[in-house]
XYZ file of N, CA, C and O in Angstrom:
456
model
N 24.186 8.161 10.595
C 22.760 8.350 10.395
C 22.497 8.540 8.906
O 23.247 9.178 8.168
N 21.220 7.855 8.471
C 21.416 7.692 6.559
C 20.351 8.669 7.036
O 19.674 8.856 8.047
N 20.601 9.438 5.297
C 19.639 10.696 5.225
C 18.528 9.444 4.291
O 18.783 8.365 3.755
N 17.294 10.222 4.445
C 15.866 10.341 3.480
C 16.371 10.711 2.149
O 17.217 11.604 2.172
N 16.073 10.266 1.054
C 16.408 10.479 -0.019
C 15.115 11.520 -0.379
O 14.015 11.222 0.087
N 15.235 12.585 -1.104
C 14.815 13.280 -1.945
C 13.276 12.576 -2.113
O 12.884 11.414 -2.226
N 12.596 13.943 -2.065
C 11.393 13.493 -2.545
C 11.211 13.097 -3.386
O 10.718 11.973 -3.487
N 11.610 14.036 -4.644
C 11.198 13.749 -5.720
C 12.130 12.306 -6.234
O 11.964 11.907 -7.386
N 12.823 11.783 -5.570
C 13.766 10.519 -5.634
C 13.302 9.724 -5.767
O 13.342 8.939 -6.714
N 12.466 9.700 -4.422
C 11.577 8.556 -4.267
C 10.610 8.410 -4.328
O 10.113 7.392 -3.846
N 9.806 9.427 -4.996
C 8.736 9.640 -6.391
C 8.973 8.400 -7.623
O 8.256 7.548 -8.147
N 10.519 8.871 -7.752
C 10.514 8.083 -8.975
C 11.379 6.723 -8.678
O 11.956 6.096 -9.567
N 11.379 6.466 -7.689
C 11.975 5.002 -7.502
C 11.008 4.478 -7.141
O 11.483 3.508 -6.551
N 9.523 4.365 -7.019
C 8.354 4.462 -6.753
C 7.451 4.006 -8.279
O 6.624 3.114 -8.468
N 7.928 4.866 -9.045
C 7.635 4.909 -10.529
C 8.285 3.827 -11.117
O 7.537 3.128 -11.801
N 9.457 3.473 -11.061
C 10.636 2.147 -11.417
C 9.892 1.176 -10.592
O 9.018 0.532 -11.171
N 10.090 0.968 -9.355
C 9.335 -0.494 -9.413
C 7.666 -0.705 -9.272
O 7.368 -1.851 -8.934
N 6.678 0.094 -9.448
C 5.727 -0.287 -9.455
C 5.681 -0.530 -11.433
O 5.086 -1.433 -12.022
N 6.515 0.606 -12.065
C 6.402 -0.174 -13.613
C 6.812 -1.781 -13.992
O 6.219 -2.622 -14.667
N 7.837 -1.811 -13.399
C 8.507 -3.504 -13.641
C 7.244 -4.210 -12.769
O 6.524 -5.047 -13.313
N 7.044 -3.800 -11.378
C 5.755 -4.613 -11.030
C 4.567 -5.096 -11.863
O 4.009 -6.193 -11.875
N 4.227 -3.497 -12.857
C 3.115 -3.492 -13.287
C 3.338 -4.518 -14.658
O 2.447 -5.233 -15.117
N 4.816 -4.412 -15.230
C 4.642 -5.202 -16.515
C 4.330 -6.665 -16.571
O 3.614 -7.398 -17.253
N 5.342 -6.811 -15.360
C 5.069 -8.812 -15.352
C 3.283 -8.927 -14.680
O 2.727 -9.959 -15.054
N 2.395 -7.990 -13.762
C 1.341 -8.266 -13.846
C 0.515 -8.322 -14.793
O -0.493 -9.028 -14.748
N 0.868 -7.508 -15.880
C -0.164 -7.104 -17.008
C 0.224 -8.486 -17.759
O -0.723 -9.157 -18.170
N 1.354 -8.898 -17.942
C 1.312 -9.393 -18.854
C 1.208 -11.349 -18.247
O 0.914 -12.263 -19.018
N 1.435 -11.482 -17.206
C 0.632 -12.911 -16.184
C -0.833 -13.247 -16.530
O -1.511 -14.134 -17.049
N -1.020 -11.051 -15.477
C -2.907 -11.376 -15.570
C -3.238 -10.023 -16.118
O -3.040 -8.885 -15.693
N -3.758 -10.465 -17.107
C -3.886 -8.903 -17.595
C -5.476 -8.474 -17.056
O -6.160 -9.431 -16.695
N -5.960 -7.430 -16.996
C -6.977 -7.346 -16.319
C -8.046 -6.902 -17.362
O -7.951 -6.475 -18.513
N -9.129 -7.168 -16.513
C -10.188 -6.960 -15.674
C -9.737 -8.211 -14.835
O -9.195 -9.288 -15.082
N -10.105 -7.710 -13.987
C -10.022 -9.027 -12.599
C -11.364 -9.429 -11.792
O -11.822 -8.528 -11.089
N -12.039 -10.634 -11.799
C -13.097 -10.762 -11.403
C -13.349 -12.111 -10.890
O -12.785 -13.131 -11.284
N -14.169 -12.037 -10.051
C -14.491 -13.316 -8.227
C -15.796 -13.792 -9.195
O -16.869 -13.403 -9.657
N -14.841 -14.965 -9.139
C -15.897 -16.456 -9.720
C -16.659 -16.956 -8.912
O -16.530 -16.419 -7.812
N -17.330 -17.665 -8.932
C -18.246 -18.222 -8.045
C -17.903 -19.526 -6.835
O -18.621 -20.040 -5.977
N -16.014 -19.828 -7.365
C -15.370 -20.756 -6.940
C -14.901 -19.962 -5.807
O -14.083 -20.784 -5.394
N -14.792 -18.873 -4.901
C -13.858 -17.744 -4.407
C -13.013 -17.420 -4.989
O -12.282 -16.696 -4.313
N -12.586 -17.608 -6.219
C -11.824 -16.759 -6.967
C -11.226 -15.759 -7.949
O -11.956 -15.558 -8.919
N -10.041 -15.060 -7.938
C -9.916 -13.972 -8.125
C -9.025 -14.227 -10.165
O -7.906 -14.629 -10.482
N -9.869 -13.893 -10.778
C -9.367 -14.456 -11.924
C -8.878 -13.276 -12.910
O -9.514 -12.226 -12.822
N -8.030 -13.319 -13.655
C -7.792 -12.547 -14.695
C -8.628 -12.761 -16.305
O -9.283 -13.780 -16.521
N -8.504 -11.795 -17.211
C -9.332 -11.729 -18.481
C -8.664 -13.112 -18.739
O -9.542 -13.931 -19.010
N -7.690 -13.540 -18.747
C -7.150 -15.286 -19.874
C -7.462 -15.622 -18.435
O -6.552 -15.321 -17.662
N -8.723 -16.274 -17.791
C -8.704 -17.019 -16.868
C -7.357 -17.225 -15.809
O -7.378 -18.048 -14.894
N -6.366 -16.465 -16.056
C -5.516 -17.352 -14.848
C -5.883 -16.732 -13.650
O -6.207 -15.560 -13.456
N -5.773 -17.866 -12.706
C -5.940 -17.729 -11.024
C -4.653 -16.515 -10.587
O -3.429 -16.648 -10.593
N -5.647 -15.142 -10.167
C -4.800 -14.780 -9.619
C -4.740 -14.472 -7.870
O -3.686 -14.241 -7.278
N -5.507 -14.503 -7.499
C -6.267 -15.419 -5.679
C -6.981 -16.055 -6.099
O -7.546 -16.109 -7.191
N -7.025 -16.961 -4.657
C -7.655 -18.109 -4.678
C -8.350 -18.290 -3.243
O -7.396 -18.299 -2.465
N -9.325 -18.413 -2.629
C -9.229 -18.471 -1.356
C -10.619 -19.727 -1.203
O -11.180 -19.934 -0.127
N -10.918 -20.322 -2.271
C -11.884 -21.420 -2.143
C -11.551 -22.519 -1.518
O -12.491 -23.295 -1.345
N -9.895 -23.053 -0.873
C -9.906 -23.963 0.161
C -10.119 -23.103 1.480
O -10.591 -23.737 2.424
N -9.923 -22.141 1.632
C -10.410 -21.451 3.081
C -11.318 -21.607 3.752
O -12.306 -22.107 3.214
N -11.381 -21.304 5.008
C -12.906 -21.185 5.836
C -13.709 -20.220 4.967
O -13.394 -19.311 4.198
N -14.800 -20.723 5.350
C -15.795 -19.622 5.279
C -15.651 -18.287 5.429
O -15.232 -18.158 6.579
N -15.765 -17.105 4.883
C -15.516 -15.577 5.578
C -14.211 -15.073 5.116
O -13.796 -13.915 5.086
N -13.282 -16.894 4.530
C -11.881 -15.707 4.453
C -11.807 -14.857 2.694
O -10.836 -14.523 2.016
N -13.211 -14.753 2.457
C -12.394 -14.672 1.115
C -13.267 -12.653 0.840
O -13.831 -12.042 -0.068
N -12.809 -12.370 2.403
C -13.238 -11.381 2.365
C -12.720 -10.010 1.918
O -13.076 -8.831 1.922
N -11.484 -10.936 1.454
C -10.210 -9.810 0.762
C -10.456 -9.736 -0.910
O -9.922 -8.943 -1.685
N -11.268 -10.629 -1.177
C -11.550 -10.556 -2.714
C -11.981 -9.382 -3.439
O -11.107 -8.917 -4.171
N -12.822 -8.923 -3.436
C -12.953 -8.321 -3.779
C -12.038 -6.455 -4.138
O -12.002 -5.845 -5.207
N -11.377 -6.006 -2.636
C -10.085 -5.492 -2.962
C -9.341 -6.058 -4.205
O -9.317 -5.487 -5.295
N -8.750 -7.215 -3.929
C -7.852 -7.862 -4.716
C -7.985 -7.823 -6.195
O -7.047 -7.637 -6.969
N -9.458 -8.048 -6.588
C -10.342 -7.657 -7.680
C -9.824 -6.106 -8.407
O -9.238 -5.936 -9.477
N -10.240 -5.177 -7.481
C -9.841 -3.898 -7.536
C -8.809 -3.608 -7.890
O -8.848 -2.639 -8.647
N -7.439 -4.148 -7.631
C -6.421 -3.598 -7.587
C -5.880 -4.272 -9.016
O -4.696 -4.605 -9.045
N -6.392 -4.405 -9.757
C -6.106 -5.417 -10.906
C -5.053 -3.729 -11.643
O -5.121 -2.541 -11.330
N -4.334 -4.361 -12.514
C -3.009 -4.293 -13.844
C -3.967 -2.444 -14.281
O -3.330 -1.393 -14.235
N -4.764 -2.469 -14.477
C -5.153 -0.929 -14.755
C -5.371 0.032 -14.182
O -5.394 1.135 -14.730
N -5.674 -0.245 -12.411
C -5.421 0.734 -11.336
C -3.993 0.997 -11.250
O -3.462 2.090 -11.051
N -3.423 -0.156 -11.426
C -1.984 -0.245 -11.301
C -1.123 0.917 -11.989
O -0.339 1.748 -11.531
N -1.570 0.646 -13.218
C -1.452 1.358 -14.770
C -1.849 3.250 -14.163
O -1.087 4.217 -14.167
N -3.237 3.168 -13.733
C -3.204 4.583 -13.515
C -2.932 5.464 -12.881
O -3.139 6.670 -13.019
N -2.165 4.563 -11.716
C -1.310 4.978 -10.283
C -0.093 5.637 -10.863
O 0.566 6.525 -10.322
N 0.142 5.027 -12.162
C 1.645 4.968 -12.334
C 2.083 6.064 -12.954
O 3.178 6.622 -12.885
N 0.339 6.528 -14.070
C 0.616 7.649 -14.862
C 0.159 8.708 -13.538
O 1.150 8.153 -13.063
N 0.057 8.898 -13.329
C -0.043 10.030 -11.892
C 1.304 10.503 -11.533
O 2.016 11.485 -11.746
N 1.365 9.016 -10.685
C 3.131 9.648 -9.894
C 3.961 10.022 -10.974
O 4.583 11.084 -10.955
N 4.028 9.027 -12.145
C 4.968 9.689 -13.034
C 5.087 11.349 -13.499
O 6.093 12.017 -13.739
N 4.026 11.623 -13.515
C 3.610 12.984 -14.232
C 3.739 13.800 -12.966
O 3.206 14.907 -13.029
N 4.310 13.499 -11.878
C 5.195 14.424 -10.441
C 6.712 14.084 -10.934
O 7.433 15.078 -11.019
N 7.280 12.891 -11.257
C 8.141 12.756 -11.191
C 9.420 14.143 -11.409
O 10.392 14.476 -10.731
N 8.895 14.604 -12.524
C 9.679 16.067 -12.483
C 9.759 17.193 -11.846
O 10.605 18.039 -12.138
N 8.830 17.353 -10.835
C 8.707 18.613 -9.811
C 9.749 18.273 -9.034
O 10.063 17.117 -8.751
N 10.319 19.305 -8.665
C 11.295 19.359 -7.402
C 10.647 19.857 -6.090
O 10.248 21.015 -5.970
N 10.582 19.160 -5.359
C 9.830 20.191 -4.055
C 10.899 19.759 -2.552
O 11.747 18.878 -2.402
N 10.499 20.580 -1.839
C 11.448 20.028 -0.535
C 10.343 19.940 0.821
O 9.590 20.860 1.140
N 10.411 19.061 1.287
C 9.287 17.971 2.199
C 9.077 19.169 3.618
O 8.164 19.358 4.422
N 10.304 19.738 3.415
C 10.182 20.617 4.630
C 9.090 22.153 4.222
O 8.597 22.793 5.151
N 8.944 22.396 3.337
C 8.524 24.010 3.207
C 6.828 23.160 2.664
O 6.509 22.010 2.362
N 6.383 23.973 2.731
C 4.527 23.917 2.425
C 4.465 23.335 1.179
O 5.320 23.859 0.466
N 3.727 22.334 0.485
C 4.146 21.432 -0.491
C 2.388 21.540 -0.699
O 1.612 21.560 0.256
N 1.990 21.599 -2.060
C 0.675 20.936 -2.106
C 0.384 19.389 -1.651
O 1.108 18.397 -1.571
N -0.570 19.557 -1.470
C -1.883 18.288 -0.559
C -1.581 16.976 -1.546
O -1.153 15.892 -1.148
N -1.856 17.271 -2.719
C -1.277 16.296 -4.236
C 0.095 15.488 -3.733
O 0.234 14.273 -3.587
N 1.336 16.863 -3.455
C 2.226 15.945 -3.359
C 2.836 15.348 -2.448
O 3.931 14.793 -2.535
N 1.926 15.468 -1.237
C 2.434 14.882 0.289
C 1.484 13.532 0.088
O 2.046 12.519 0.503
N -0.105 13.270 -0.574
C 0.153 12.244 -0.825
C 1.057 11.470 -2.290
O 1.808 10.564 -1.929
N 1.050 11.628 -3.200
C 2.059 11.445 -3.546
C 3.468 10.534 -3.469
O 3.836 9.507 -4.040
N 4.068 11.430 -2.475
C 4.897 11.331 -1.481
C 4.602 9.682 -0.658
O 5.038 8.570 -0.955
N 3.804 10.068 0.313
C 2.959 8.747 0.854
C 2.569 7.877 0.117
O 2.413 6.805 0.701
N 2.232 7.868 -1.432
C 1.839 6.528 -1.952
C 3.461 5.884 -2.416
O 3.771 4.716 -2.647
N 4.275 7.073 -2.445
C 5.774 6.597 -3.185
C 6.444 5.379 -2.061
O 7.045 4.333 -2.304
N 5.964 6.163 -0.462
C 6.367 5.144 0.258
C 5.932 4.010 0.872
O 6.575 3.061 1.322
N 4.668 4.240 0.833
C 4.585 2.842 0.701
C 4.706 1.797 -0.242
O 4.758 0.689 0.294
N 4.784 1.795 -1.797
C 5.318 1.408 -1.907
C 6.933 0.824 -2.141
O 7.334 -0.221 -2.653
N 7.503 1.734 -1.662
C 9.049 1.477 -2.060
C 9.343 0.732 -0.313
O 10.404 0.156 -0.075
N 8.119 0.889 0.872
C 8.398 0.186 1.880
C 9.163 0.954 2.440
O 9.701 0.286 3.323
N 9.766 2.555 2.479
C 10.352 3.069 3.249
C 9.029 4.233 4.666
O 7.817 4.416 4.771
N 9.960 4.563 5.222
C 9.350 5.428 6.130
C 9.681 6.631 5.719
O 10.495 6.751 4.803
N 8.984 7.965 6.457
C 9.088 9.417 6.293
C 10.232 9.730 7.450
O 10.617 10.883 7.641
C-alpha cells in the first residue's frame, strides 16, 4: 500500500509543475487572453490559443473560462501556493481553511487523490 506523500510535498510538487507549465505558457501565449469575434481564444502576439470557430454553434461555450485562465492567473496561483510551500502541517490535526484548500488546488493539479 503506497503512502500519500506529505502535504507540504505536494504543495510543492504542485509549485514545480505548474511553474514549468506556467513558463512555456507565458512565453507561447503570453497573456491577456481574449475571444475574437472568429470564436477565438487569442493571446497578446495574436497566437491561437483555442479555437472553437469550426464547431457547432454553442460549443464555444468554454471560451471564455479559457480566456480567464490565461499565463497571469496562472502566475498568481503560483505565488500563493509557493508562499505555503514552507509550512509544515499534518493533514490529520486541524489545519487552517487556507491550507486544506491549498492542499486541494495542489491536487488537482498534480492529478493525485486525498
Amino acid at each position: 500500500m503506497s503512502q500519500q506523500p506529505a502535504p507540504a510535498a505536494e504543495i510543492q510538487a504542485a509549485v514545480d509543475k505548474l511553474r514549468a507549465a506556467l513558463d512555456d505558457a507565458e512565453t507561447l501565449s503570453p497573456p491577456p487572453w481574449a475571444i475574437t469575434s472568429e470564436r477565438v481564444v487569442r493571446a497578446a502576439n495574436q497566437d491561437i490559443v483555442a479555437d472553437r470557430s469550426a464547431e457547432d454553434p454553442g460549443d464555444d461555450i468554454d471560451l471564455p473560462y479559457i480566456a480567464l485562465m490565461h499565463p497571469g492567473l496562472g502566475s498568481a496561483l503560483l505565488l500563493w501556493l509557493d508562499s505555503l510551500t514552507g509550512i509544515e502541517f499534518d493533514e490529520r490535526a486541524p489545519m487552517l481553511e487556507e491550507l486544506r484548500h491549498a492542499l486541494a488546488i495542489a491536487r488537482q493539479i498534480l492529478g493525485s487523490q486525498p
